[in-house]
Short mmCIF file of N, CA, C and O in Angstrom, two decimals:
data_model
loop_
_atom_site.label_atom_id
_atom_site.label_comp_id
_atom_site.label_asym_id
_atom_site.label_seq_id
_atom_site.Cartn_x
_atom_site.Cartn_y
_atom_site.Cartn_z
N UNK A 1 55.68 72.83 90.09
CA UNK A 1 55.23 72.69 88.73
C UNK A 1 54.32 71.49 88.58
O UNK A 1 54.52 70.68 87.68
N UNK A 2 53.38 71.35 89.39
CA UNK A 2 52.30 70.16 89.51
C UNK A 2 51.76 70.37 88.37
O UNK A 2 51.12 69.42 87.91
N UNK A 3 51.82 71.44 87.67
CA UNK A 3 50.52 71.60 86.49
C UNK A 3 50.74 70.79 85.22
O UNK A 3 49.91 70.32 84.45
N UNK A 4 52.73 70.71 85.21
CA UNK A 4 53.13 69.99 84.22
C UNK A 4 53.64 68.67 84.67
O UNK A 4 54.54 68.59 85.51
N UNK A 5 52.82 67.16 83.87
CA UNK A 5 53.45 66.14 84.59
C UNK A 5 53.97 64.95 83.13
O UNK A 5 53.88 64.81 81.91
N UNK A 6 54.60 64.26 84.47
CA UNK A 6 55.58 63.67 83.65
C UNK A 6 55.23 63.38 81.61
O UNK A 6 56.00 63.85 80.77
N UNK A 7 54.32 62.78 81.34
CA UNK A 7 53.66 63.07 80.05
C UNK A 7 53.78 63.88 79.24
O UNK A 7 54.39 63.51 78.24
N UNK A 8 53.26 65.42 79.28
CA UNK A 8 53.43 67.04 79.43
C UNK A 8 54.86 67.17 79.12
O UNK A 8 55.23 67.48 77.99
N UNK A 9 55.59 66.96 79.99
CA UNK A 9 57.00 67.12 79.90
C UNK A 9 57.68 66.57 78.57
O UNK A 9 58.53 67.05 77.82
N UNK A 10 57.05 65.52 78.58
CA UNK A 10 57.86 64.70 77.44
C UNK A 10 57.48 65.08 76.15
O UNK A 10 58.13 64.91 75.12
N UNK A 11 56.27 65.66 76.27
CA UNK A 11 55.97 66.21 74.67
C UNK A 11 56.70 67.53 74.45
O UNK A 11 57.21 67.87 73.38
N UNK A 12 56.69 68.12 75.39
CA UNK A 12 57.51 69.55 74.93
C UNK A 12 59.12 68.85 74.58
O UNK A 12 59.36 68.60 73.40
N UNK A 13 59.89 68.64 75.36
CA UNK A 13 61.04 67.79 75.03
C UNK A 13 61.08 67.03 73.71
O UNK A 13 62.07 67.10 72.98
N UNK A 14 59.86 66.20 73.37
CA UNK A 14 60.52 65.54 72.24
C UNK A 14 60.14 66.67 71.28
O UNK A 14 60.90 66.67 70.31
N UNK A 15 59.34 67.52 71.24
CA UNK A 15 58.75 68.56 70.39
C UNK A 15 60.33 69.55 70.31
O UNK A 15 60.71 70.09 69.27
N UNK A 16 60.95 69.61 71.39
CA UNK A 16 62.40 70.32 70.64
C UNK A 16 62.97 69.49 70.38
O UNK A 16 63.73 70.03 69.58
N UNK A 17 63.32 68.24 70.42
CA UNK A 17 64.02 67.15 70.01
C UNK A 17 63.98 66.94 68.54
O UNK A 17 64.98 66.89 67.82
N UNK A 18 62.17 66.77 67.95
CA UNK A 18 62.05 66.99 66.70
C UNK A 18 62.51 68.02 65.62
O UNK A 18 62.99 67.80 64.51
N UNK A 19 62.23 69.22 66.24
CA UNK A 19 62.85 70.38 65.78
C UNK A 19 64.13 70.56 65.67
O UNK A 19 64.66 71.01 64.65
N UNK A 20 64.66 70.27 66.61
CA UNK A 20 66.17 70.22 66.38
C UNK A 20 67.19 69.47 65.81
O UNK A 20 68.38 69.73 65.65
N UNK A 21 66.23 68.08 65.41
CA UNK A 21 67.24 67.26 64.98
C UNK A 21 66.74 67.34 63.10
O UNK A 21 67.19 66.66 62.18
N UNK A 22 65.84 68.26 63.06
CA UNK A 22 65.79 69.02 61.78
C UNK A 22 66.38 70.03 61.44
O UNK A 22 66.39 70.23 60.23
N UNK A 23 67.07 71.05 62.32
CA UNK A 23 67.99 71.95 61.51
C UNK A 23 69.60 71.80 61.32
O UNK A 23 70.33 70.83 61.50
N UNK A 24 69.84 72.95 60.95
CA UNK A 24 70.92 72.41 60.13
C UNK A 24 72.26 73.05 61.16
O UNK A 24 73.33 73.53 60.78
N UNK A 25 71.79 72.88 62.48
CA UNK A 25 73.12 73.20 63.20
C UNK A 25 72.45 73.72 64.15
O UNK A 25 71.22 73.64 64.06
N UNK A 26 73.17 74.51 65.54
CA UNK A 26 72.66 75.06 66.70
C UNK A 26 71.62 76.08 66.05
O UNK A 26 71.68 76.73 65.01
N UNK A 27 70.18 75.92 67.48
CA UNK A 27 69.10 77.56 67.13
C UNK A 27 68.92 77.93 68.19
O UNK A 27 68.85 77.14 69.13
N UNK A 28 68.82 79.14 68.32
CA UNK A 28 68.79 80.10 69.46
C UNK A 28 67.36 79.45 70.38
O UNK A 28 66.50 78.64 70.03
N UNK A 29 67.49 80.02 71.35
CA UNK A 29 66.62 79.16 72.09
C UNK A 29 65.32 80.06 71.96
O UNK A 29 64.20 79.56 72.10
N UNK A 30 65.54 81.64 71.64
CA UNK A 30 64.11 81.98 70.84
C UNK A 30 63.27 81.43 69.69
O UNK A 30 62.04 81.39 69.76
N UNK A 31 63.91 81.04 68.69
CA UNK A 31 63.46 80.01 67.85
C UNK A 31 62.81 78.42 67.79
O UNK A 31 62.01 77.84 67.05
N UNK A 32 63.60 78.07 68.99
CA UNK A 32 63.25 76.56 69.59
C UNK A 32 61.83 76.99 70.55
O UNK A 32 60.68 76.58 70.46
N UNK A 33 62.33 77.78 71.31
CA UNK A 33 60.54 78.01 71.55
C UNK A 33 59.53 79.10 70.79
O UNK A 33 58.59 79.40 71.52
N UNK A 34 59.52 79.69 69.65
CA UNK A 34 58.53 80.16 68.70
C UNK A 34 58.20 78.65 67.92
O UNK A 34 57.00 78.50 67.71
N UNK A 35 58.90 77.76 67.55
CA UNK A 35 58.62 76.67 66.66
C UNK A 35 57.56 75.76 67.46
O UNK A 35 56.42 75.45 67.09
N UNK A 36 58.35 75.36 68.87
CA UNK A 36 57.71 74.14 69.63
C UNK A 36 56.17 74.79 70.11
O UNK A 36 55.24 73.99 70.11
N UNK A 37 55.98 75.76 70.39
CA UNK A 37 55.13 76.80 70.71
C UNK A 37 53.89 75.94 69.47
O UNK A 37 52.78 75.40 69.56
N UNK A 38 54.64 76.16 68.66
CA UNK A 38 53.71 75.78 67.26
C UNK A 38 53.35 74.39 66.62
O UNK A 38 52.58 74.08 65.71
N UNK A 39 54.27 73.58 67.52
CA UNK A 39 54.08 71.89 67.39
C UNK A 39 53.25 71.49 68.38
O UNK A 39 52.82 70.36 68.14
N UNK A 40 52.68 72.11 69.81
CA UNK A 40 51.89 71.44 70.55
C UNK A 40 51.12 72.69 71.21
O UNK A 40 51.40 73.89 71.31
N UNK A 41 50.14 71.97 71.58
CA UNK A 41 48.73 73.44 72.23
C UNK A 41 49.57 73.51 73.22
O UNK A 41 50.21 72.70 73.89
N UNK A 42 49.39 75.09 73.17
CA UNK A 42 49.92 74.84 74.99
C UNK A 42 48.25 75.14 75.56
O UNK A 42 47.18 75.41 75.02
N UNK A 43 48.82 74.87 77.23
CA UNK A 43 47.88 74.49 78.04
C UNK A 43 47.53 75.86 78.64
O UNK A 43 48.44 76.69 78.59
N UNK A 44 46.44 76.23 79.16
CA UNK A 44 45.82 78.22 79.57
C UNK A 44 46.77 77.96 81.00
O UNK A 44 46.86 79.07 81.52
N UNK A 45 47.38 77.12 81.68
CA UNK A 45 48.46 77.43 82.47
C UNK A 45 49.92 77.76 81.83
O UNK A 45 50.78 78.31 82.51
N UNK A 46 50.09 77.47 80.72
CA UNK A 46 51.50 77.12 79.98
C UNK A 46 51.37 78.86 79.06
O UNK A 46 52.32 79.55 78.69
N UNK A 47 50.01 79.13 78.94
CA UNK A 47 49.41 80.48 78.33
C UNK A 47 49.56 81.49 79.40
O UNK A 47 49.09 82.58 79.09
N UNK A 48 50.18 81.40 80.77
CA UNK A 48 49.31 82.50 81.68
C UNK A 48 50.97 82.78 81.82
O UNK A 48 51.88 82.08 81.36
N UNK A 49 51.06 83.92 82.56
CA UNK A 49 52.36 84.47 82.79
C UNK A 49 53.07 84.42 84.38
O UNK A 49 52.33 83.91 85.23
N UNK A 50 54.02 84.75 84.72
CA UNK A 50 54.47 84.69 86.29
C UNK A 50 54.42 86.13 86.61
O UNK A 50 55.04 86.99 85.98
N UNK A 51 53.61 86.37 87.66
CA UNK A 51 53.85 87.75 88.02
C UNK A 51 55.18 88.21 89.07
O UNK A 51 55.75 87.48 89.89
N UNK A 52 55.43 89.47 88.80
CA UNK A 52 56.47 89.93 89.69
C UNK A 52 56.11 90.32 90.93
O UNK A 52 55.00 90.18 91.46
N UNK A 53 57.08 90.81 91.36
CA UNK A 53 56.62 90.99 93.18
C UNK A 53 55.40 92.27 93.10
O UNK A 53 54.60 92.38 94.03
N UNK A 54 55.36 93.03 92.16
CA UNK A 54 53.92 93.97 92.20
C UNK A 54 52.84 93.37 91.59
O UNK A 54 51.79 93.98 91.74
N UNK A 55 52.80 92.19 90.84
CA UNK A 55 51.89 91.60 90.74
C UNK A 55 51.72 91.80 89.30
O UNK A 55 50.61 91.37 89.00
N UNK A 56 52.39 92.31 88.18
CA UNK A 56 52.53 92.21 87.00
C UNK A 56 52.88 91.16 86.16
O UNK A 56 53.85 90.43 86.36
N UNK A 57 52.33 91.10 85.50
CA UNK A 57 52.73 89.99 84.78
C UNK A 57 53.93 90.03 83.47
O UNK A 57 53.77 90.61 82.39
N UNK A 58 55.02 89.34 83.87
CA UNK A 58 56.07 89.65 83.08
C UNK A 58 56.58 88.44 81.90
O UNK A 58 56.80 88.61 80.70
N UNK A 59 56.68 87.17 82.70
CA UNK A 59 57.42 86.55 81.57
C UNK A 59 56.06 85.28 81.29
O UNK A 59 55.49 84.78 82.26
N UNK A 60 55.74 84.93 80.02
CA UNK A 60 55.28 83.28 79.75
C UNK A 60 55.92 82.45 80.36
O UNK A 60 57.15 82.32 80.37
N UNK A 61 54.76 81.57 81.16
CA UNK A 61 55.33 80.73 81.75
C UNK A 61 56.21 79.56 80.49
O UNK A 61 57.17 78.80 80.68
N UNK A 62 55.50 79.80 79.36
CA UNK A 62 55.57 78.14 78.42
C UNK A 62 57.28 78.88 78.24
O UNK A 62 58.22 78.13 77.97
N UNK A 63 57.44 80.06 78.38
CA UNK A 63 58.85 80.45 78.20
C UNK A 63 60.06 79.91 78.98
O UNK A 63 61.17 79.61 78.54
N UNK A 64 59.68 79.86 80.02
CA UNK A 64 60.23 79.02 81.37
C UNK A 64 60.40 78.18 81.65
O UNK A 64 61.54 77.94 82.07
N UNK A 65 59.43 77.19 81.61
CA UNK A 65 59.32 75.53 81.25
C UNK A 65 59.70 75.10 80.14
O UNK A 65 59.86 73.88 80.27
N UNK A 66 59.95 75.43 79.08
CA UNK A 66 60.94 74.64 77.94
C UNK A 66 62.48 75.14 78.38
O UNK A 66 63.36 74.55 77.74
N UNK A 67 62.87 75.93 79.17
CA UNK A 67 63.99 75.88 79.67
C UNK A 67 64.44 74.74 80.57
O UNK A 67 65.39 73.95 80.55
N UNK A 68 63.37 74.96 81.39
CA UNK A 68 63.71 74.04 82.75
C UNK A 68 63.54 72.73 82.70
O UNK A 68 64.27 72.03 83.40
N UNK A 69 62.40 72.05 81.76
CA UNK A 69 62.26 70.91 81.10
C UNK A 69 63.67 70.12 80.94
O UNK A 69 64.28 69.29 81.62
N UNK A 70 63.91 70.90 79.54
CA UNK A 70 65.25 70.90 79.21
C UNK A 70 66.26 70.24 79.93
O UNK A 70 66.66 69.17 79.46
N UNK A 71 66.65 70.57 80.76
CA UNK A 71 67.79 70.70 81.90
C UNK A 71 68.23 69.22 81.88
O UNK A 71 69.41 68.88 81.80
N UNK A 72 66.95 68.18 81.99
CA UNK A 72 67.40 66.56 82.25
C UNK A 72 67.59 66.60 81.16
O UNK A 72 67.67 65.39 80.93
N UNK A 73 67.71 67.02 80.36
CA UNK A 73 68.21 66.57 78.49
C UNK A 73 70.04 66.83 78.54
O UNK A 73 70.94 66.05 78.21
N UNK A 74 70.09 68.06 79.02
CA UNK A 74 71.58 68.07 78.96
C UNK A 74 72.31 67.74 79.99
O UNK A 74 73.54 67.84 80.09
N UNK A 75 71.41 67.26 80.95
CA UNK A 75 72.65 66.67 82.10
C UNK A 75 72.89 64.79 81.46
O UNK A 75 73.82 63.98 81.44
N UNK A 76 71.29 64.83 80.96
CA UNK A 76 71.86 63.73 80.38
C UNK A 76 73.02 62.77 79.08
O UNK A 76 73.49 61.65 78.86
N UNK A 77 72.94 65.02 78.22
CA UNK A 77 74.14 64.51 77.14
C UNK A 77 73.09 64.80 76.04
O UNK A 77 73.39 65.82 75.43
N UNK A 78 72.28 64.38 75.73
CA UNK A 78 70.86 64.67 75.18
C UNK A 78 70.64 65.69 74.30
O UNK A 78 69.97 65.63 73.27
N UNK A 79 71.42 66.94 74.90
CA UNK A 79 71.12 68.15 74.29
C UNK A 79 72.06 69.23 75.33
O UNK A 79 72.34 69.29 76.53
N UNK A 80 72.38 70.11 73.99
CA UNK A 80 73.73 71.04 74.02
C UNK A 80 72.92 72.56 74.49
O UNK A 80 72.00 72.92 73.75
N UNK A 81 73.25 73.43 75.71
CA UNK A 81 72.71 74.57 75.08
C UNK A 81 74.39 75.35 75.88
O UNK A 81 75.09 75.04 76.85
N UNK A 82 74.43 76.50 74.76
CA UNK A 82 75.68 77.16 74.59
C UNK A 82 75.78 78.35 73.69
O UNK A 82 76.09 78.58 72.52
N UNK A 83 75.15 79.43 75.41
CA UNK A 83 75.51 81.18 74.73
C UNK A 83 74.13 81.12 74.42
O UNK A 83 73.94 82.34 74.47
N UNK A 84 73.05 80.67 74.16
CA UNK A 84 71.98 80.76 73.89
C UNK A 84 71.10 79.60 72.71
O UNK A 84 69.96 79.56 72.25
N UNK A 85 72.24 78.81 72.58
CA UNK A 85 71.88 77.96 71.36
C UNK A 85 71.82 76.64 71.38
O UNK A 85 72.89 76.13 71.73
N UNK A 86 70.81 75.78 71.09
CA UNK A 86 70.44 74.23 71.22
C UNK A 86 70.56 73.97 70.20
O UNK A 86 70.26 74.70 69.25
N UNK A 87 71.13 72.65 70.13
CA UNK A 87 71.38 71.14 69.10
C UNK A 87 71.26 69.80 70.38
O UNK A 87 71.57 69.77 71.57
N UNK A 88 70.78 68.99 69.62
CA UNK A 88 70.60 68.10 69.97
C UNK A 88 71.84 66.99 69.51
O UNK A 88 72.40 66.90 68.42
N UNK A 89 72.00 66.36 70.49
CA UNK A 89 73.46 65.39 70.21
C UNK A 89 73.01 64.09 69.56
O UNK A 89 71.85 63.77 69.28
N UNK A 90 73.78 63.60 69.42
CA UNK A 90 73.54 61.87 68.41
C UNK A 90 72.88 60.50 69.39
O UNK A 90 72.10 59.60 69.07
N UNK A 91 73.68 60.85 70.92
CA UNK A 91 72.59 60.47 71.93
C UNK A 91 71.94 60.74 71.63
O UNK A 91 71.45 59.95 70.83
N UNK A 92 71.15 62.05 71.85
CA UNK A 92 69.70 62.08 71.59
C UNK A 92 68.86 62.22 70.85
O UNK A 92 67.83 62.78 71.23
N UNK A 93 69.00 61.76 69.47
CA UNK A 93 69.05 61.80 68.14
C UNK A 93 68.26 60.09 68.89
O UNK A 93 67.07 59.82 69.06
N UNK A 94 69.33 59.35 69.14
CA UNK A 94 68.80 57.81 69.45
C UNK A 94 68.12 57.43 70.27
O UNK A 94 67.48 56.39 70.12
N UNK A 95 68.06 58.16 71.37
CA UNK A 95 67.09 58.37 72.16
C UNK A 95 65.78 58.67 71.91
O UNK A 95 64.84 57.98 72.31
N UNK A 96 65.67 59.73 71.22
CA UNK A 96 64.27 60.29 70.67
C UNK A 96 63.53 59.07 69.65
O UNK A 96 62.38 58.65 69.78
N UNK A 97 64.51 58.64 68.61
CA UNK A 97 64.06 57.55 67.80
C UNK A 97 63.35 56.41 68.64
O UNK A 97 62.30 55.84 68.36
N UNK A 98 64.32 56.16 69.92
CA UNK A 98 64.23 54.60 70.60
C UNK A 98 63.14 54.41 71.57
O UNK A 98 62.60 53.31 71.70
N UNK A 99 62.66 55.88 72.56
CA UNK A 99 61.95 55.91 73.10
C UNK A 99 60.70 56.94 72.96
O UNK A 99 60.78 58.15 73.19
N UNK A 100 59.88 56.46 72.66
CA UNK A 100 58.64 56.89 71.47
C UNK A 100 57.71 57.30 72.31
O UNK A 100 56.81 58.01 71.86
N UNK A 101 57.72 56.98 73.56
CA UNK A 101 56.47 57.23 74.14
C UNK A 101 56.90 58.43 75.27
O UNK A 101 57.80 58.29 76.10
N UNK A 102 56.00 59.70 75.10
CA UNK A 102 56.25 61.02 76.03
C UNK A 102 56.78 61.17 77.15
O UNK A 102 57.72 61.88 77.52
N UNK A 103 55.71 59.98 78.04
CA UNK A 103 56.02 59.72 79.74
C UNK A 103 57.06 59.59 79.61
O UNK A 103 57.77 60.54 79.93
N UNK A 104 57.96 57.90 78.86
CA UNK A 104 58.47 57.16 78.77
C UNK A 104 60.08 58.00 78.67
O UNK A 104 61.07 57.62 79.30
N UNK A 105 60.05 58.68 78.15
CA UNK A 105 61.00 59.65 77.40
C UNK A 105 61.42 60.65 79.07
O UNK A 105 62.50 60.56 79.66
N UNK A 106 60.37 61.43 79.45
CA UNK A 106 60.39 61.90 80.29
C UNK A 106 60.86 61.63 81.60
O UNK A 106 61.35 62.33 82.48
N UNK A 107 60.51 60.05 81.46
CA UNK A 107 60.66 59.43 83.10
C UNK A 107 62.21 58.75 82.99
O UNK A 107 62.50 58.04 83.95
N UNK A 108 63.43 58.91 81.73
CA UNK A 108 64.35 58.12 81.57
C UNK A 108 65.46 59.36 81.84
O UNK A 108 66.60 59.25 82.30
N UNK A 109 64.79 60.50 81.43
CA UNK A 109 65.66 61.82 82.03
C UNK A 109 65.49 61.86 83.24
O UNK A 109 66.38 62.17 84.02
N UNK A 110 63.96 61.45 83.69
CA UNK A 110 64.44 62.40 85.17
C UNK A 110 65.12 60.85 85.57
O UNK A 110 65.52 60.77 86.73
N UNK A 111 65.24 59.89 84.90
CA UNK A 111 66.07 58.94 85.89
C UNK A 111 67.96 59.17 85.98
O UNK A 111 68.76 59.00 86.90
N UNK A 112 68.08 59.57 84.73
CA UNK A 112 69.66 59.80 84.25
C UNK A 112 69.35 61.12 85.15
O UNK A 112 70.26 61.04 85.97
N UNK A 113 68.74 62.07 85.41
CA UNK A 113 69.00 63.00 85.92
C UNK A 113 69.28 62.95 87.55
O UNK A 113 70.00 63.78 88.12
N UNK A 114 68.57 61.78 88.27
CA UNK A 114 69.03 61.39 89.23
C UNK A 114 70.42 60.74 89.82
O UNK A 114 70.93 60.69 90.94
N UNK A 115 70.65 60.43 89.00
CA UNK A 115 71.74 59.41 88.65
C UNK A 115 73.13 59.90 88.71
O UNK A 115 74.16 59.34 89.08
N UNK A 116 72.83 61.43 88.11
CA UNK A 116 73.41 62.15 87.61
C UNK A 116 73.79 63.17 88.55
O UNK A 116 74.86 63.74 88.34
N UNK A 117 72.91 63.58 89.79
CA UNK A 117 72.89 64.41 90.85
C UNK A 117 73.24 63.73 91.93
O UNK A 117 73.69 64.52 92.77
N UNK A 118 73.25 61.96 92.52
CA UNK A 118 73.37 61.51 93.02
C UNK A 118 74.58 60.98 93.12
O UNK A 118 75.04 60.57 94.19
N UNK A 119 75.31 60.95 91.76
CA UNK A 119 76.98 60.82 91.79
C UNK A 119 77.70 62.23 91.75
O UNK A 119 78.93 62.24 91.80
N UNK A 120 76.94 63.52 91.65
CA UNK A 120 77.60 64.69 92.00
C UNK A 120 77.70 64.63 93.48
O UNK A 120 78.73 64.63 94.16
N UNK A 121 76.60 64.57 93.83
CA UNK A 121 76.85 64.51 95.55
C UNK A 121 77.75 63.87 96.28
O UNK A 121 78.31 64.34 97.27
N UNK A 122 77.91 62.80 95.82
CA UNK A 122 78.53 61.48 96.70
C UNK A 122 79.65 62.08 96.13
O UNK A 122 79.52 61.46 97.18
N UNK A 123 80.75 62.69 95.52
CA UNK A 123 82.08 63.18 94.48
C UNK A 123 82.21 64.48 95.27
O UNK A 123 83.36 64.92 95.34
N UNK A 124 81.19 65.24 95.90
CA UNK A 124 81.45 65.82 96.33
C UNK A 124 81.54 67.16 95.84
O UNK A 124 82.28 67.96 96.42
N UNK A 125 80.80 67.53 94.73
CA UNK A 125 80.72 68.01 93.87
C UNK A 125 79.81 69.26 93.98
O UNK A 125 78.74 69.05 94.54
N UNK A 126 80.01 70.34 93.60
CA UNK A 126 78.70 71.69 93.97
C UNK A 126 78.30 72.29 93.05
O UNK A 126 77.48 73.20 93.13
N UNK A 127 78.92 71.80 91.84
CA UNK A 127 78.41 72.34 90.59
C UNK A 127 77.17 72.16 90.25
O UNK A 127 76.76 72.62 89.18
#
């Protein structure tokens, strides 16, 4: 995923961060990405689709990457997803407030996210 970098990352993230810490309880994660979709351009890579093994084109990529983005948000606590549905936690409620800048935001997940994989390992852990 060279196309999306650390920066990139952080705007889609705080772009569900914003959104979410505006509604009024968990939203399906179709909704979190029709909204965020609509808070930032996406990019004619983030526009293009993944093809299948015949070479069709099946899913948006920008569909994919706000998933996978994601991921350092809730390992970090950050953000809930469950059955299909995101809220954002009070961590990251303070988080989002505290760290303002995209990269900045971006580069503190993937650090908790290290952190976070690096004491699974050593625990012994395979989850």
């Amino acid at each position: 995923m060279a196309e999306t970098d650390a920066r990139r990352r952080g705007e889609i993230i705080r772009a569900v961060f914003k959104f979410l810490q505006n509604s009024d309880g968990p939203v399906s994660v179709l909704d979190v990405t029709k909204h965020v979709e609509n808070m930032v351009t996406l990019t004619e890579f983030e526009k293009s689709f993944y093809p299948d093994a015949n070479g069709r084109k099946t899913v948006r990529r920008f569909d994919k990457l706000i998933r996978f983005h994601t991921i350092t948000a809730v390992k970090a606590g950050w953000l809930t997803k469950n059955k299909g549905y995101w809220s954002v936690t009070t961590e990251g409620i303070q988080a989002y407030n505290t760290i303002l800048d995209p990269e900045d935001f971006a580069r503190e997940l993937d650090r908790i996210y290290r952190d976070w994989n690096k004491s699974r390992h050593s625990a012994g852990d395979d989850s």
